[in-house]
mmCIF file of C-alpha atoms (C1' of nucleotides) in Angstrom:
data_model
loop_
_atom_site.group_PDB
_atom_site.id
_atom_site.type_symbol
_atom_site.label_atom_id
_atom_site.label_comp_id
_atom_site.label_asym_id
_atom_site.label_seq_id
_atom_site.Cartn_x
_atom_site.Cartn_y
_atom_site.Cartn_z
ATOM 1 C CA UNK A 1 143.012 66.989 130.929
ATOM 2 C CA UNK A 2 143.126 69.166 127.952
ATOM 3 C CA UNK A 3 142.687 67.228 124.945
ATOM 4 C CA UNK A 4 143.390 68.739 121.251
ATOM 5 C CA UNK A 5 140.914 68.848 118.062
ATOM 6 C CA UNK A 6 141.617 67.759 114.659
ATOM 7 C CA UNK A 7 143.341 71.253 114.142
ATOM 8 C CA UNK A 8 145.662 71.056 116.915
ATOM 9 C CA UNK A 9 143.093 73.353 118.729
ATOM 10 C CA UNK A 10 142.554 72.565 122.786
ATOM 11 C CA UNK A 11 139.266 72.075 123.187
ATOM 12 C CA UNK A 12 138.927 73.246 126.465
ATOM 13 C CA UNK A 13 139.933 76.801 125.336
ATOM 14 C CA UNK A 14 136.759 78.774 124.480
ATOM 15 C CA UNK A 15 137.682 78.749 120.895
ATOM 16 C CA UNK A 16 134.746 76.461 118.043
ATOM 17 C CA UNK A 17 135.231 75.905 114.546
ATOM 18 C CA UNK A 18 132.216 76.569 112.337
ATOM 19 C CA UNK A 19 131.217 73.004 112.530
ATOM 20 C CA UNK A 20 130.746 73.222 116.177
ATOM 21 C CA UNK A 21 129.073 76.919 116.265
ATOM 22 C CA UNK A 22 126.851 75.295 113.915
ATOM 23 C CA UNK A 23 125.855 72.138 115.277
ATOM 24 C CA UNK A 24 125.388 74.123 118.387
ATOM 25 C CA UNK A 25 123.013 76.996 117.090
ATOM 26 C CA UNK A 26 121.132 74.418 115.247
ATOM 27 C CA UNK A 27 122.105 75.774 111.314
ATOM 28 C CA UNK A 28 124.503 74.948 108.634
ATOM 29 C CA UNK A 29 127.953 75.456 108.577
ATOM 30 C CA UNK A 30 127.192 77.254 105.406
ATOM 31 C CA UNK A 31 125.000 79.627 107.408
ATOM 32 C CA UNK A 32 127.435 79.896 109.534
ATOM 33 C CA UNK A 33 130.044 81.602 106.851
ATOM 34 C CA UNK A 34 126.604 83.449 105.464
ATOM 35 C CA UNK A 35 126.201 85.243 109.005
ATOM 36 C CA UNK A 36 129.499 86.186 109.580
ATOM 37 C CA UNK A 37 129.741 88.123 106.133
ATOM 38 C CA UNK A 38 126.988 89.908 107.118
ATOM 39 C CA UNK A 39 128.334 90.393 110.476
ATOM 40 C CA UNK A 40 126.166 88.493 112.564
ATOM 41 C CA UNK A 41 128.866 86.629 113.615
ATOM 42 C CA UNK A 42 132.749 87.503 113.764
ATOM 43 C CA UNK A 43 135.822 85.255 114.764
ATOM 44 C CA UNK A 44 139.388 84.844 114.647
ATOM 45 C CA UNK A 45 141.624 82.989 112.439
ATOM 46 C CA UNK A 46 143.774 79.929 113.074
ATOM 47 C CA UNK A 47 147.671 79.604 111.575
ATOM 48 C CA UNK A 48 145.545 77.638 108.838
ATOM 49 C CA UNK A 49 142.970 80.367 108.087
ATOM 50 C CA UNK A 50 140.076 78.454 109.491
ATOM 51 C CA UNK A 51 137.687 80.605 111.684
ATOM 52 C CA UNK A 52 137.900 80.234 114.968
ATOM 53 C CA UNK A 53 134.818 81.392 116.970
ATOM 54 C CA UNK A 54 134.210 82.430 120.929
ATOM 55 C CA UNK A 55 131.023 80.371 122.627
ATOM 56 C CA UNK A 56 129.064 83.310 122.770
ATOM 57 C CA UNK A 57 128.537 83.158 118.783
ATOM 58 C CA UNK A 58 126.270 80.189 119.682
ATOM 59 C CA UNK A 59 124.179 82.819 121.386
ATOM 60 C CA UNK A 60 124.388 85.375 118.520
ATOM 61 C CA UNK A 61 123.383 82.947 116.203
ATOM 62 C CA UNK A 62 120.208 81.859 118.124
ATOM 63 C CA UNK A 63 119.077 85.714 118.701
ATOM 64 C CA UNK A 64 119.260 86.449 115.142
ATOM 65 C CA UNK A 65 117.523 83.010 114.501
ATOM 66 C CA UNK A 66 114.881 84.473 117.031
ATOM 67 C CA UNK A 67 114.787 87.928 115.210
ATOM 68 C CA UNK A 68 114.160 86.465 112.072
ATOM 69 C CA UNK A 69 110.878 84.869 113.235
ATOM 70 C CA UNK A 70 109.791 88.777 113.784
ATOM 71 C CA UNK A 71 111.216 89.886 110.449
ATOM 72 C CA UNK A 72 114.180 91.349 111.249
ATOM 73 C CA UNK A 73 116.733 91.179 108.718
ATOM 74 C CA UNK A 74 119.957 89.772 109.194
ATOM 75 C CA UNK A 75 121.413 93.004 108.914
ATOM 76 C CA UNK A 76 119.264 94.440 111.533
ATOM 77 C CA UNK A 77 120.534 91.481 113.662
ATOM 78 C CA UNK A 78 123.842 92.556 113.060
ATOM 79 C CA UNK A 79 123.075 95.738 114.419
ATOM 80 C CA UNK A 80 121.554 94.830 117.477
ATOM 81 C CA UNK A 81 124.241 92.589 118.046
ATOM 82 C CA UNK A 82 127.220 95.171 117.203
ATOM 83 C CA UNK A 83 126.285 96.599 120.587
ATOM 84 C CA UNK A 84 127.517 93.304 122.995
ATOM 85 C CA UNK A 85 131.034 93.298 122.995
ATOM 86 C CA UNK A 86 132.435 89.603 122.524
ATOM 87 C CA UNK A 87 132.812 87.519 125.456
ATOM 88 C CA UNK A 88 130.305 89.506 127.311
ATOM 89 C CA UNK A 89 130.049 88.254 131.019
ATOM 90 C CA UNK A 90 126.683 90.955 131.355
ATOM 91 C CA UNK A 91 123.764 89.085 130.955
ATOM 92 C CA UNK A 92 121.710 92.784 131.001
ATOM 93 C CA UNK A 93 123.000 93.016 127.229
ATOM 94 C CA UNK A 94 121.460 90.447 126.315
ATOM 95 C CA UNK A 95 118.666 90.726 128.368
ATOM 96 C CA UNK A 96 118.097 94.424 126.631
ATOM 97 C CA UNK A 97 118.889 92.770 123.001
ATOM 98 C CA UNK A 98 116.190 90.704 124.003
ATOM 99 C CA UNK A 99 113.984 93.386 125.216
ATOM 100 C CA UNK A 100 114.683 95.180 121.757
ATOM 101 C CA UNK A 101 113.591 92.549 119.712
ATOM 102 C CA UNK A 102 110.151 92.068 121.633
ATOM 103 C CA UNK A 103 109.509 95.694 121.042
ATOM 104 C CA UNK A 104 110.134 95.308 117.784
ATOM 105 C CA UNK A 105 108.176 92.296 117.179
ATOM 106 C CA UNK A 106 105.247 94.201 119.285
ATOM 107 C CA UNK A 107 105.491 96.659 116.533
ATOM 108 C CA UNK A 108 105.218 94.261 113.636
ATOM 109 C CA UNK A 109 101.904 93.216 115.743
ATOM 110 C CA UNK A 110 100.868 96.301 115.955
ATOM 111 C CA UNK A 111 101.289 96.919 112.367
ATOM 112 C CA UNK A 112 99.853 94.101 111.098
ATOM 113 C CA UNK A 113 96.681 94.464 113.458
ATOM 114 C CA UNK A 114 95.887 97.301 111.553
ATOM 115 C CA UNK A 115 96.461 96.117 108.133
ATOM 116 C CA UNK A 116 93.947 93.384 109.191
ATOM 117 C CA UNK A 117 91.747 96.113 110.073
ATOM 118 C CA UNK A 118 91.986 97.541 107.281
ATOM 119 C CA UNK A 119 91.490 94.893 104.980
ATOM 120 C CA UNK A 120 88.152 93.599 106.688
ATOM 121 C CA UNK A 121 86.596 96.734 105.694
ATOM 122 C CA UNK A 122 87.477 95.979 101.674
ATOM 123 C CA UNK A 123 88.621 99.357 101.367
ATOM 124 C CA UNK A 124 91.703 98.727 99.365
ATOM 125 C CA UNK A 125 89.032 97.751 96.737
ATOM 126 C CA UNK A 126 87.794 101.529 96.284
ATOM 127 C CA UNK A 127 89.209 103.424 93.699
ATOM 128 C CA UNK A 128 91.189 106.171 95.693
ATOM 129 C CA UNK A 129 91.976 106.956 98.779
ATOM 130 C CA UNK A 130 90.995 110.589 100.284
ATOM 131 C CA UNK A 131 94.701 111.301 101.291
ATOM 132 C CA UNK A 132 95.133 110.966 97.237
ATOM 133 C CA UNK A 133 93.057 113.403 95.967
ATOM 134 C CA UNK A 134 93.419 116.991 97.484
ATOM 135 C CA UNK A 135 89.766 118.497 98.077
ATOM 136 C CA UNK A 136 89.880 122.036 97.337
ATOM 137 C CA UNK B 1 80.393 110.149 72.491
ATOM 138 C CA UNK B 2 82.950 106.722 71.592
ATOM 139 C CA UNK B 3 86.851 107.969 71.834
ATOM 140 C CA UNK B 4 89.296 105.778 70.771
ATOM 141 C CA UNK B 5 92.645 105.188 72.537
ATOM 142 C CA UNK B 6 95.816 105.535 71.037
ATOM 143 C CA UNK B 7 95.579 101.857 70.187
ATOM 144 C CA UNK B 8 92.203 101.879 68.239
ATOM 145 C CA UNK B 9 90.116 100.829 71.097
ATOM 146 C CA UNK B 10 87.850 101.943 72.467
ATOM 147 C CA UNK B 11 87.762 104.007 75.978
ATOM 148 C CA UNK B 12 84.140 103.536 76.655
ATOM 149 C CA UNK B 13 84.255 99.467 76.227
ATOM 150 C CA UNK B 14 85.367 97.467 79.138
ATOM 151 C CA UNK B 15 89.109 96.618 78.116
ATOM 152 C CA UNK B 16 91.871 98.281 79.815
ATOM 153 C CA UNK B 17 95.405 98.746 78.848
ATOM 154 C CA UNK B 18 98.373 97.835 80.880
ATOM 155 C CA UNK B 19 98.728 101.450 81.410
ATOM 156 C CA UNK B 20 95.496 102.178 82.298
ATOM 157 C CA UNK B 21 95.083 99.038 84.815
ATOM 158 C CA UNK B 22 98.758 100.082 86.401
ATOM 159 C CA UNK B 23 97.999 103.720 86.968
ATOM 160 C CA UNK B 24 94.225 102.912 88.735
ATOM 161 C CA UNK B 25 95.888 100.611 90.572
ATOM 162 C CA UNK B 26 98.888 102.149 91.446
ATOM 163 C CA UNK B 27 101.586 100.275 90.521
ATOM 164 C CA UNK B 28 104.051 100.122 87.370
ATOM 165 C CA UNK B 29 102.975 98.576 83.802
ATOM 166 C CA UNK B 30 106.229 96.780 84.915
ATOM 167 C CA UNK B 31 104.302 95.115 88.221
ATOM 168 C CA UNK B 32 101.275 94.270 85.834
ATOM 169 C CA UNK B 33 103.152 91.857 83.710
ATOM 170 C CA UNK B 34 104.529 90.363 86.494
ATOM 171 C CA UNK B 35 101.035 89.639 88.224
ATOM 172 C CA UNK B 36 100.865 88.281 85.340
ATOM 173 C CA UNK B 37 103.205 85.528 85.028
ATOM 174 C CA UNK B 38 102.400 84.789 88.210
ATOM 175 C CA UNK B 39 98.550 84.625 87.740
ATOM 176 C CA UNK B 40 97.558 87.470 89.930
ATOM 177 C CA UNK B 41 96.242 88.722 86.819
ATOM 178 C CA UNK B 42 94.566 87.719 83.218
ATOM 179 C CA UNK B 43 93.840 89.263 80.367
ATOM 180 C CA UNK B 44 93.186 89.379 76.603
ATOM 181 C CA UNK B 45 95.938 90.534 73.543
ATOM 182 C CA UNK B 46 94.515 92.468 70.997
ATOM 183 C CA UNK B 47 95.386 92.201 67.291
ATOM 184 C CA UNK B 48 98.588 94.076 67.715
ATOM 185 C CA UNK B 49 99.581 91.608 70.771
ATOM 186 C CA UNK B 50 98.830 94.353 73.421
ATOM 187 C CA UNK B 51 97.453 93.116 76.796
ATOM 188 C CA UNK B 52 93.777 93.898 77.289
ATOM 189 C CA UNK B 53 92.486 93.494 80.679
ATOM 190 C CA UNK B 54 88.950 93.826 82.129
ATOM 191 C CA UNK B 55 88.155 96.505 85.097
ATOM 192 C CA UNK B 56 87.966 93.729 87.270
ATOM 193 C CA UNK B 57 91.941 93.405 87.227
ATOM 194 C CA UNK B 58 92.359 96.311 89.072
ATOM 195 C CA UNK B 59 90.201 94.930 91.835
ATOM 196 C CA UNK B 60 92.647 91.710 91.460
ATOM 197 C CA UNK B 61 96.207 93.843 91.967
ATOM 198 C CA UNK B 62 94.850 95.828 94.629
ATOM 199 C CA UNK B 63 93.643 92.761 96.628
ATOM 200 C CA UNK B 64 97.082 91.255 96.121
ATOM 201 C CA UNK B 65 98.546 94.307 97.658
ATOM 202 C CA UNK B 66 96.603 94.567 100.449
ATOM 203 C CA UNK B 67 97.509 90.431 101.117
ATOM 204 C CA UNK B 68 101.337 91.157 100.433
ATOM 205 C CA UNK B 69 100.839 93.672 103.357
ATOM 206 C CA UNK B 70 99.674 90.364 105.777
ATOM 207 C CA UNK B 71 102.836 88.507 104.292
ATOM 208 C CA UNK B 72 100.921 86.715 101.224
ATOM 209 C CA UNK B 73 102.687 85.593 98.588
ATOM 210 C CA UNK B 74 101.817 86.864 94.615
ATOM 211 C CA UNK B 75 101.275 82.910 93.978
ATOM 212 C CA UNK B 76 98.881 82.644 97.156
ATOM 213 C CA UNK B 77 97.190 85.252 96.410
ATOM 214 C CA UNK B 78 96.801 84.362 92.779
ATOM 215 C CA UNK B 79 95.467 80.691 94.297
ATOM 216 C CA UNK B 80 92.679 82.917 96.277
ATOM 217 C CA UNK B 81 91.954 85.451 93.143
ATOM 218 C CA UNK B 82 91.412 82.057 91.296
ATOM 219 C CA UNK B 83 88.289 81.411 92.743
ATOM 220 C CA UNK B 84 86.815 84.847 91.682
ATOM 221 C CA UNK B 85 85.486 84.401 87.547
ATOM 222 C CA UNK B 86 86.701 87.573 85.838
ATOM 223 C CA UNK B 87 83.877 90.303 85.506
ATOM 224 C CA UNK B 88 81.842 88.521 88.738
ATOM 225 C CA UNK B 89 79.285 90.891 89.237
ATOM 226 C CA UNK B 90 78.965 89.097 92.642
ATOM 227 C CA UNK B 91 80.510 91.136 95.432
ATOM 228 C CA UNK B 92 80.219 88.025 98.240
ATOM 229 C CA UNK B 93 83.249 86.583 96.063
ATOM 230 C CA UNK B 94 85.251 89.501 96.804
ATOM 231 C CA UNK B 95 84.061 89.675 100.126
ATOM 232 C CA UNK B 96 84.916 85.803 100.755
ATOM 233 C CA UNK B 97 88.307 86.947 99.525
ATOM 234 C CA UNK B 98 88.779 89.900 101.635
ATOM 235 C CA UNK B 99 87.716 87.116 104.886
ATOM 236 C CA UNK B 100 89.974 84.889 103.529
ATOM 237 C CA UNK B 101 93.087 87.578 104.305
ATOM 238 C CA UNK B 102 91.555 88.480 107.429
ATOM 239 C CA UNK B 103 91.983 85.244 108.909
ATOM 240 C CA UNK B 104 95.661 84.991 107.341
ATOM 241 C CA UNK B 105 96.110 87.852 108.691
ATOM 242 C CA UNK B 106 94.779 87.101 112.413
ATOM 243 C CA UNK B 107 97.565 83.780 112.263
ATOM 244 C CA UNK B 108 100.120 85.360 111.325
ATOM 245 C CA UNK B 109 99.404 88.041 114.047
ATOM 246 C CA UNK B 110 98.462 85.226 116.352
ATOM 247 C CA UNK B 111 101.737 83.470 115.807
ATOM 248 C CA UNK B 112 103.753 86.548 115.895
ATOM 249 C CA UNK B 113 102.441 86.989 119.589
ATOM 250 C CA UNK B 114 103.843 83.455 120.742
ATOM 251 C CA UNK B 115 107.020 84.246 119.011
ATOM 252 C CA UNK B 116 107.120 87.302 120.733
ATOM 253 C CA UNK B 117 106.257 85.750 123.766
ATOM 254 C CA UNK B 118 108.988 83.254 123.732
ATOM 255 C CA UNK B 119 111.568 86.175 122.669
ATOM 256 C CA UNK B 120 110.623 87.627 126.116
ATOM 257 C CA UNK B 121 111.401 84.626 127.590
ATOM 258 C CA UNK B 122 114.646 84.588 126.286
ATOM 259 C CA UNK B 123 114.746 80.825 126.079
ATOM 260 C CA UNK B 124 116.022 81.159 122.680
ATOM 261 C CA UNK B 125 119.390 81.584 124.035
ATOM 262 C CA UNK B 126 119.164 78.096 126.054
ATOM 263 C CA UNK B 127 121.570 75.109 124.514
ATOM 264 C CA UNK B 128 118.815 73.021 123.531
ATOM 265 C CA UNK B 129 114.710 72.490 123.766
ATOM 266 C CA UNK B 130 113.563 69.737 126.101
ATOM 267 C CA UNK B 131 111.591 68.842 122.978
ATOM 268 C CA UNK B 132 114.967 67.604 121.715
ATOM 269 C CA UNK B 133 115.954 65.651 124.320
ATOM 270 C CA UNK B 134 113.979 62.502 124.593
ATOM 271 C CA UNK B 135 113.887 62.013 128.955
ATOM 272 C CA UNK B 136 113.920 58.473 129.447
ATOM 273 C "C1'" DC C 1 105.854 111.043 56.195
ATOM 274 C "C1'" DT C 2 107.529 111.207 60.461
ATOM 275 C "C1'" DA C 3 107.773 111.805 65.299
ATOM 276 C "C1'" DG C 4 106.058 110.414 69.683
ATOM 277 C "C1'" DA C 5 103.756 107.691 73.028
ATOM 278 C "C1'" DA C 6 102.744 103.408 74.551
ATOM 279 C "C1'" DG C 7 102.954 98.804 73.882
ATOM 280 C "C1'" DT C 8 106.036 94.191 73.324
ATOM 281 C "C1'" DT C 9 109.865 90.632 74.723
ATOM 282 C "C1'" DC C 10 114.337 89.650 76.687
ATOM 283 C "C1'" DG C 11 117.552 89.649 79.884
ATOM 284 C "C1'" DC C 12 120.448 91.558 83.468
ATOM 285 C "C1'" DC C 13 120.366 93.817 88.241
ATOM 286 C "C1'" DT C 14 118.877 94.477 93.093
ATOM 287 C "C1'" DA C 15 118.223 92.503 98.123
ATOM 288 C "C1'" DT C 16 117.355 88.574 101.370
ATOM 289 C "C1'" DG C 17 118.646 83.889 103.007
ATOM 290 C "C1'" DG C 18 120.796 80.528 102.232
ATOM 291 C "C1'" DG C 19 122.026 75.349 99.464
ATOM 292 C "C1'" DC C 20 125.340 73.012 97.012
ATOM 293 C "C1'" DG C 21 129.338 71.388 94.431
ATOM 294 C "C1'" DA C 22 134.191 72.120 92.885
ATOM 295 C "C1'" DA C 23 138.687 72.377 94.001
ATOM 296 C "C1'" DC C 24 141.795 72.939 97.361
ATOM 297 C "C1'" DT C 25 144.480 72.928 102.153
ATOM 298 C "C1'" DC C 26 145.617 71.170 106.551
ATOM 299 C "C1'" DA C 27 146.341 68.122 110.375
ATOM 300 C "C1'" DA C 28 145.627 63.520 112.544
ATOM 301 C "C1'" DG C 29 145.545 58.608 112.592
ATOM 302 C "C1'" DT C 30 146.844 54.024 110.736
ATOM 303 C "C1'" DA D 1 152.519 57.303 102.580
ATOM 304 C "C1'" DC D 2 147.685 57.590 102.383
ATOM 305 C "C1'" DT D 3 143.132 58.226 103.703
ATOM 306 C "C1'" DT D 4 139.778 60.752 106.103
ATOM 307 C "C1'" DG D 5 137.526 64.591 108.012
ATOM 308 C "C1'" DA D 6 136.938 69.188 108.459
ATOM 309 C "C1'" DG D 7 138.105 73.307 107.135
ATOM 310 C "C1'" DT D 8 138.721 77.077 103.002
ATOM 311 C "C1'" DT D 9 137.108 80.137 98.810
ATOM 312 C "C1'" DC D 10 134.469 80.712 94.663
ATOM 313 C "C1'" DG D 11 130.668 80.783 92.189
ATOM 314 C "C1'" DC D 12 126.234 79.216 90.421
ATOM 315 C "C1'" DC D 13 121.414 77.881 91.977
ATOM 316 C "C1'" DC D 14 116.549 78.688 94.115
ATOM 317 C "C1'" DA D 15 112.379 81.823 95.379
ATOM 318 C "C1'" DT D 16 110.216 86.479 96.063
ATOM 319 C "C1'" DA D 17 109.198 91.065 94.081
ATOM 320 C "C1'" DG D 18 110.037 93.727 91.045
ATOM 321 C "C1'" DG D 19 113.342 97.859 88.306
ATOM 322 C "C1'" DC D 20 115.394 99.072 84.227
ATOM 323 C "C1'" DG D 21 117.270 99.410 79.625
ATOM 324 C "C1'" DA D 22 117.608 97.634 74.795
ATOM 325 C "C1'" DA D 23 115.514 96.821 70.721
ATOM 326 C "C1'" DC D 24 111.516 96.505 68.376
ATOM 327 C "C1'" DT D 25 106.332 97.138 66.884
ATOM 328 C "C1'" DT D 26 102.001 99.597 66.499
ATOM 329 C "C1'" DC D 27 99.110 103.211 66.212
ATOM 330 C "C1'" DT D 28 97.853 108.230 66.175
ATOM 331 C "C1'" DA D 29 98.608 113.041 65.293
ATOM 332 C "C1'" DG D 30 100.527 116.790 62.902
#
DNA sequence: CTAGAAGTTCGCCTATGGGCGAACTCAAGT
DNA sequence: ACTTGAGTTCGCCCATAGGCGAACTTCTAG
């Protein structure tokens, strides 16, 4: 049976409201609004202007929640994302979206490994660094 | 020979402008006010209500940027400079300091890896943690 | 005396990631 | 008809890390 939400939506067509992309990814419905301006997220509209969303912006959502937790911005996010199509049936997009933020993240490691390097020698106490001052 | 600065004090004597303490440590005048409002740095006001600073500042900014670098905040780092009496001649203090971002640093790379490690895992995309849902 | 350099405070602007309340619409249920 | 719930936009609020300009003072040099 196909019953009907609040909105006169059927809720057994693949279409959520905020609220329920929200309480699905685990954020706000504020947050919700926030990623879609900076096009995390993108939807439809119903006759009554609210935004109507496809399941897989659950799944956007959660990678940029993921991506966040290796410092990418939700810009970058957007990016990454701007490459699976909506509705995407190929798991191998995500899988690579996926793939790009470990390698990113692996970076950030990388990066920061050396920083800590860096700092246990206390060289960012001395004065200048060679690279600074051109030896003639 | 004593020269005087363009202020009346002078050069040879241990107190430091905001220009001087921003240019050794590279970074603005700007940057040195902030640090200190936010207690990174301290410093003296001469009759004419200029900031005066000892050499030991610079040390102070520079360890703050090298902390921001492991993701430290100005007010951490302005909680770890605290500990450090201004003109310490005692270089274990700085040292401690320096051990103190090291070990930051290793957590943050330390919990970067498990992130990472989940990412690859690509459980972020599942509807829910079994940490959520009490099993009866 | 006057110009210039460097200092001062104040306050607005930026980006990032939202929270929150106001005021309003829209559809369903009683 | 009215309430209720969930949606909408708008705009101000926070922290973090400063940049930048305005308006003003202070001191030195020529």
């Amino acid at each position: 049976m196909t019953s009907t939400d609040h909105r006169g939506f059927e809720t057994s067509q693949a279409l959520l409201t905020v609220g329920q992309v929200a309480r699905a990814a685990g954020v706000t419905a504020n947050a919700v609004r926030f990623y879609e301006r900076y096009g995390v997220v993108s939807g439809y509209r119903s006759s009554g202007n609210a935004r109507r969303f496809t399941v897989d912006t659950i799944c956007r959502i959660k990678l940029a929640l993921a991506a966040q937790r290796v410092g990418i911005t939700l810009k970058e996010s957007a990016d990454i994302l701007a490459g699976i199509p909506p509705l995407s049936r190929d798991l191998d997009q995500w899988v690579s979206a996926g793939e790009q933020l470990v390698l990113i993240g692996q970076a950030r490691i990388a990066q920061l490994q050396a920083t800590v390097n860096e700092l246990a020698t206390l060289d960012f106490l001395q004065p200048d660094t060679p690279e600074d001052r051109p030896r003639h």
